[in-house]
């Protein structure tokens, strides 16, 4: 029988109305973090200011608390095959300590969440470690449990915190505390030790910068955060800069740029459809998704550069010459690295080519914009073979 003992699904009803605190809640407040409600948790939106924190991360190293994310571990015979019914990535061919970005799909091919999957060896043998979004984790768990074979086990690691150390100097700071992490490359992971504390570290993140995500026992996370921030390259960074960084990197945010009505092709995430899985066409929504891949989707997610200095926010409309609404802005803000406003939007496929001029309307005001290639700021991942 699938093990749900550690999941506490009944304690987190749909919508997760109870605001929870992170293991580092007191630490954030002591550092001057301005706390806001996000994904069912009190989380820091900023410390010194979003602009300063954004630029610090781009030039040095920023420490983000992402402990609201769900860390799940799957074990048992048949788990990989079960997961492949709702994830379009090739998990069967995923190597030890290798990671893969994937999408949790409903039967219509809509996106229920985006997530990271890592194959690793645990105490009881081979397992899949999956990190899901905080706002969707309990719904994800319930949906995934329905796919699992009877003898599979799914554990929510709610005793683990999760930190993200991001920026070009992240490797320098972390390697002083945890020698050996510098050998990791983008989308690989491994088990490490810090002063007797076990860590699971991946070279990954969601800012477009080089960096790491660190799973650490909750009782040790404050000490680790203190040790990292004692390094000259590192400062604590809040949600505000995390959002502007991922927007510059062209990375979608679930619940904003992705939702159950959106397919991978519409979202311009076709790279998440592994070749073997496309050929087998045996994942949820495959018929629709593969038809869209072959013939094109009616709408596409695109990047936009916005004329002037005024950011255009989520909810603004893309309008035709006659004023009719033909698309929607899903993320938008000022890009500190570029010194200009940018956005993501869904537009008709015929308007999706870079260089296409479009008009946006926000609170009755018209804005000129141009479709732009993403990422807006080049990714700086450290890949295998890089020198």
XYZ file of C-alpha atoms in Angstrom:
387
model
C 0.000 0.000 0.000
C 1.265 3.504 -0.779
C 2.711 5.050 2.371
C 1.059 8.371 3.270
C 2.077 8.397 6.920
C 4.396 11.407 6.611
C 2.377 13.457 4.140
C -0.158 15.256 6.362
C -2.427 15.756 3.359
C -5.480 16.130 5.622
C -3.704 18.902 7.513
C -3.437 20.946 4.342
C -6.893 21.233 2.754
C -7.386 22.624 -0.695
C -6.157 26.202 -0.824
C -4.001 25.801 2.316
C -5.705 28.604 4.267
C -3.463 28.355 7.328
C -0.404 30.595 7.054
C 2.655 28.617 8.128
C 6.093 29.765 9.204
C 9.417 28.671 7.795
C 12.155 27.122 9.942
C 14.099 30.359 9.379
C 11.211 32.692 10.282
C 12.969 34.222 13.298
C 16.244 34.418 11.373
C 14.606 36.417 8.579
C 13.030 38.842 11.021
C 16.313 39.320 12.873
C 17.986 40.150 9.535
C 15.366 42.817 8.842
C 13.309 40.791 6.399
C 9.956 42.316 5.487
C 7.570 39.369 5.714
C 4.569 38.733 3.462
C 2.180 35.821 2.903
C 3.187 33.683 -0.099
C 2.220 30.111 -1.032
C 0.722 29.571 2.425
C 3.831 30.774 4.307
C 5.176 33.949 5.846
C 8.196 34.718 3.668
C 10.666 37.602 3.299
C 9.985 39.803 0.281
C 13.044 41.988 0.835
C 15.754 43.020 3.284
C 17.675 46.019 1.900
C 15.526 46.578 -1.181
C 14.595 44.597 -4.271
C 16.803 46.515 -6.705
C 19.923 46.249 -4.523
C 19.308 42.565 -3.784
C 18.741 41.773 -7.459
C 21.979 43.442 -8.541
C 23.942 41.861 -5.677
C 22.842 38.401 -6.816
C 23.831 39.145 -10.423
C 27.339 40.218 -9.375
C 28.040 38.150 -6.244
C 25.873 35.581 -4.372
C 22.412 35.747 -2.865
C 20.911 33.374 -0.297
C 17.221 32.560 -0.769
C 15.006 30.576 1.589
C 12.841 28.284 -0.534
C 11.791 25.948 2.266
C 8.144 26.410 1.279
C 8.806 24.159 -1.714
C 7.770 20.534 -1.401
C 10.591 17.985 -1.216
C 9.194 14.559 -2.111
C 10.884 11.152 -2.204
C 9.444 8.230 -4.172
C 10.594 4.649 -3.679
C 9.344 1.245 -4.733
C 9.073 -0.935 -7.794
C 7.160 0.631 -10.650
C 7.482 4.221 -9.401
C 9.377 5.466 -12.468
C 6.837 3.984 -14.843
C 3.962 5.416 -12.791
C 5.483 8.893 -12.791
C 6.042 8.727 -16.535
C 2.283 8.495 -17.047
C 1.945 12.122 -15.882
C 5.436 13.538 -16.559
C 6.646 13.795 -20.194
C 10.347 13.510 -19.308
C 12.509 10.420 -19.749
C 12.896 9.268 -16.143
C 13.868 5.732 -17.142
C 17.000 7.076 -18.812
C 17.847 9.558 -16.069
C 21.321 8.844 -14.668
C 22.354 8.610 -11.018
C 22.540 12.072 -9.395
C 21.263 13.685 -12.598
C 18.343 16.128 -12.621
C 15.577 16.854 -15.094
C 13.062 19.692 -15.329
C 9.603 18.312 -16.008
C 5.910 19.130 -15.980
C 3.053 17.501 -14.099
C 0.234 17.103 -16.626
C -3.502 16.511 -16.416
C -5.383 14.304 -18.830
C -5.958 17.220 -21.214
C -2.247 18.047 -21.350
C -2.584 21.094 -19.096
C 0.202 21.891 -16.633
C -0.567 21.185 -12.972
C 2.949 22.106 -11.821
C 6.546 22.341 -12.977
C 9.159 20.499 -10.980
C 12.663 19.052 -10.723
C 13.326 15.297 -10.634
C 16.604 13.722 -9.446
C 17.490 10.032 -9.450
C 19.594 9.133 -6.420
C 20.460 6.298 -4.060
C 18.953 6.504 -0.587
C 19.148 4.344 2.517
C 16.660 1.881 1.030
C 18.085 1.862 -2.473
C 17.169 3.811 -5.577
C 14.742 6.695 -5.183
C 13.441 9.734 -7.025
C 13.756 13.076 -5.262
C 11.303 15.638 -6.622
C 10.996 19.314 -5.711
C 7.566 20.835 -6.407
C 6.160 24.317 -5.968
C 5.039 25.346 -2.499
C 1.592 26.586 -3.510
C 0.713 23.314 -5.265
C 2.544 20.692 -3.203
C -0.467 19.211 -1.397
C -2.514 19.030 -4.596
C 0.516 17.482 -6.331
C 0.834 14.874 -3.598
C -2.829 13.891 -3.834
C -2.641 13.644 -7.634
C 0.607 11.666 -7.605
C -0.664 9.245 -4.985
C -3.431 8.286 -7.389
C -0.798 7.243 -9.952
C 1.369 5.149 -7.620
C 1.440 1.341 -7.498
C 0.246 -0.202 -4.226
C 3.712 -1.016 -2.885
C 5.215 2.413 -3.623
C 6.158 4.926 -0.957
C 5.859 8.702 -1.188
C 7.355 10.770 1.626
C 7.137 14.520 2.098
C 10.397 15.658 3.673
C 8.820 18.314 5.864
C 11.727 18.042 8.329
C 14.071 19.374 5.635
C 14.635 23.046 4.823
C 15.752 24.198 1.379
C 18.138 27.063 0.604
C 19.156 28.440 -2.789
C 22.557 30.104 -3.130
C 22.627 31.927 -6.465
C 25.094 34.108 -8.327
C 28.510 34.004 -10.013
C 30.355 33.831 -6.683
C 28.077 31.208 -5.098
C 30.556 28.430 -5.868
C 33.408 30.295 -4.161
C 31.429 30.850 -0.966
C 29.911 27.369 -0.737
C 33.119 25.504 -1.602
C 34.846 27.013 1.433
C 32.221 25.452 3.691
C 31.551 22.285 1.695
C 34.624 21.245 -0.315
C 33.788 19.255 -3.421
C 30.652 21.114 -4.513
C 32.706 22.838 -7.180
C 32.853 19.501 -9.039
C 29.112 19.556 -9.625
C 27.884 20.918 -12.947
C 24.480 22.240 -13.929
C 21.660 19.766 -13.269
C 23.735 17.348 -11.204
C 23.553 16.721 -7.465
C 25.169 14.831 -4.633
C 25.323 14.085 -0.905
C 27.723 16.202 1.161
C 28.609 16.779 4.796
C 28.931 20.084 6.654
C 30.256 19.787 10.215
C 28.517 16.458 10.618
C 25.255 17.670 9.058
C 24.147 15.778 5.931
C 23.328 17.974 2.952
C 21.849 17.187 -0.438
C 23.154 19.769 -2.897
C 22.299 20.311 -6.542
C 23.868 22.768 -8.963
C 20.631 24.382 -10.035
C 18.284 27.249 -9.274
C 15.705 29.577 -10.768
C 17.516 32.853 -11.334
C 19.428 32.144 -14.537
C 22.680 32.422 -12.580
C 25.075 29.699 -11.562
C 24.198 28.424 -8.116
C 23.074 25.663 -5.819
C 20.039 24.372 -3.970
C 20.805 22.896 -0.556
C 18.484 20.523 1.304
C 19.394 20.640 5.008
C 17.738 19.345 8.195
C 15.503 22.114 9.557
C 17.259 22.091 12.938
C 20.554 22.967 11.246
C 19.364 25.511 8.675
C 19.899 28.629 10.817
C 23.503 27.654 11.532
C 24.119 26.974 7.840
C 22.478 30.262 6.816
C 24.654 32.117 9.324
C 27.787 30.389 8.024
C 26.930 31.232 4.418
C 26.141 34.866 5.183
C 29.446 35.151 7.059
C 31.143 34.686 3.682
C 31.873 38.077 2.075
C 30.124 37.206 -1.175
C 26.758 36.289 0.397
C 23.742 38.339 1.475
C 20.164 37.212 2.228
C 17.788 37.939 -0.649
C 14.006 38.085 -0.641
C 11.136 36.989 -2.878
C 11.010 40.297 -4.719
C 14.464 39.899 -6.244
C 13.862 36.199 -6.849
C 10.898 37.171 -9.017
C 12.732 39.882 -10.978
C 15.713 37.564 -11.503
C 13.617 34.706 -12.866
C 11.700 37.149 -15.084
C 14.951 38.423 -16.622
C 15.964 34.783 -17.101
C 12.719 34.077 -18.994
C 11.659 31.416 -16.477
C 7.907 30.913 -15.952
C 6.287 30.983 -12.518
C 3.560 28.463 -11.802
C 0.192 30.040 -11.062
C 1.112 33.050 -13.178
C 2.716 31.982 -16.460
C 1.658 28.322 -16.148
C -1.700 26.827 -15.183
C -3.943 23.797 -15.896
C -5.301 25.440 -19.064
C -1.816 25.826 -20.536
C 0.054 23.096 -22.414
C 3.849 22.712 -22.690
C 3.769 23.868 -26.320
C 1.731 26.968 -25.475
C 4.196 27.708 -22.669
C 7.221 27.341 -24.990
C 8.489 24.465 -22.841
C 8.792 21.882 -25.583
C 12.301 20.959 -24.386
C 10.636 19.184 -21.446
C 9.129 16.629 -23.862
C 11.842 13.963 -24.073
C 12.394 12.313 -27.468
C 11.661 8.773 -26.238
C 8.444 9.931 -24.596
C 7.327 11.817 -27.697
C 7.862 8.702 -29.762
C 5.985 6.529 -27.262
C 3.198 9.134 -26.837
C 2.255 7.459 -23.576
C 1.944 10.391 -21.170
C -1.108 12.364 -20.075
C -2.426 14.647 -22.805
C 0.044 13.285 -25.364
C -2.341 13.376 -28.308
C -3.128 17.076 -27.867
C 0.438 18.099 -26.974
C 2.054 16.276 -29.885
C -0.535 17.679 -32.307
C 0.303 21.176 -31.077
C 4.004 20.435 -31.411
C 3.471 19.343 -35.011
C 0.958 21.984 -36.097
C 1.539 24.789 -33.630
C -0.529 26.007 -30.695
C -3.046 28.806 -31.068
C -1.229 30.959 -28.501
C 2.371 31.094 -27.271
C 4.224 32.460 -24.265
C 6.558 35.241 -25.372
C 8.839 37.822 -23.864
C 8.072 41.532 -24.242
C 10.180 44.649 -23.951
C 8.002 47.596 -22.963
C 8.571 51.149 -24.199
C 9.194 53.827 -21.589
C 9.921 53.283 -17.904
C 6.536 52.192 -16.557
C 6.300 48.415 -15.835
C 3.258 46.569 -17.143
C 2.066 44.006 -14.615
C 0.301 40.665 -14.643
C -3.303 41.027 -15.747
C -2.706 43.666 -18.412
C -4.218 42.914 -21.802
C -2.590 42.542 -25.194
C -4.866 44.372 -27.644
C -5.322 44.536 -31.401
C -5.448 47.769 -33.417
C -9.225 47.895 -32.962
C -8.852 47.610 -29.180
C -10.049 44.004 -28.919
C -8.273 41.835 -26.346
C -6.106 39.177 -28.020
C -3.733 38.159 -25.233
C -2.720 38.602 -21.604
C 0.335 39.589 -19.631
C 1.212 36.937 -17.057
C 4.359 38.444 -15.485
C 5.825 41.893 -15.703
C 8.125 44.284 -13.922
C 11.186 46.480 -14.112
C 14.375 44.619 -15.071
C 17.214 46.041 -12.930
C 19.935 44.478 -15.083
C 18.497 46.022 -18.249
C 17.218 49.255 -16.740
C 13.889 48.839 -18.530
C 10.479 47.171 -18.084
C 9.922 43.662 -19.437
C 7.071 41.165 -19.356
C 5.842 37.737 -20.384
C 2.535 37.301 -22.182
C 0.433 34.841 -24.133
C -0.278 36.091 -27.658
C -1.712 34.562 -30.838
C 0.879 32.391 -32.568
C 1.042 34.740 -35.558
C 2.326 37.506 -33.247
C 4.926 35.369 -31.449
C 7.970 36.149 -33.622
C 10.638 38.354 -32.003
C 10.457 41.906 -33.276
C 6.660 41.941 -33.586
C 5.119 45.162 -32.275
C 2.138 44.793 -29.935
C 0.095 47.076 -27.705
C -0.742 46.552 -24.061
C -3.416 48.162 -21.974
C -3.157 48.519 -18.202
C -5.653 50.523 -16.142
C -6.869 52.249 -19.274
C -3.387 53.336 -20.401
C -1.897 52.098 -23.662
C 1.725 50.877 -23.786
C 3.853 49.992 -26.805
C 5.771 46.713 -26.569
C 7.858 44.458 -28.773
C 8.071 40.661 -28.713
C 11.580 39.695 -27.574
C 13.571 36.490 -27.454
C 14.050 34.996 -23.991
C 16.006 34.924 -21.802
C 16.246 38.697 -21.552
C 19.536 38.248 -19.654
C 21.758 35.309 -20.750
C 21.854 32.278 -18.465
C 25.192 31.633 -16.772
C 24.892 27.956 -15.876
C 28.096 25.943 -15.495
C 27.622 22.978 -17.796
C 29.677 19.811 -18.240
C 32.780 20.445 -20.314
C 32.795 24.188 -19.625
C 36.166 25.761 -18.915
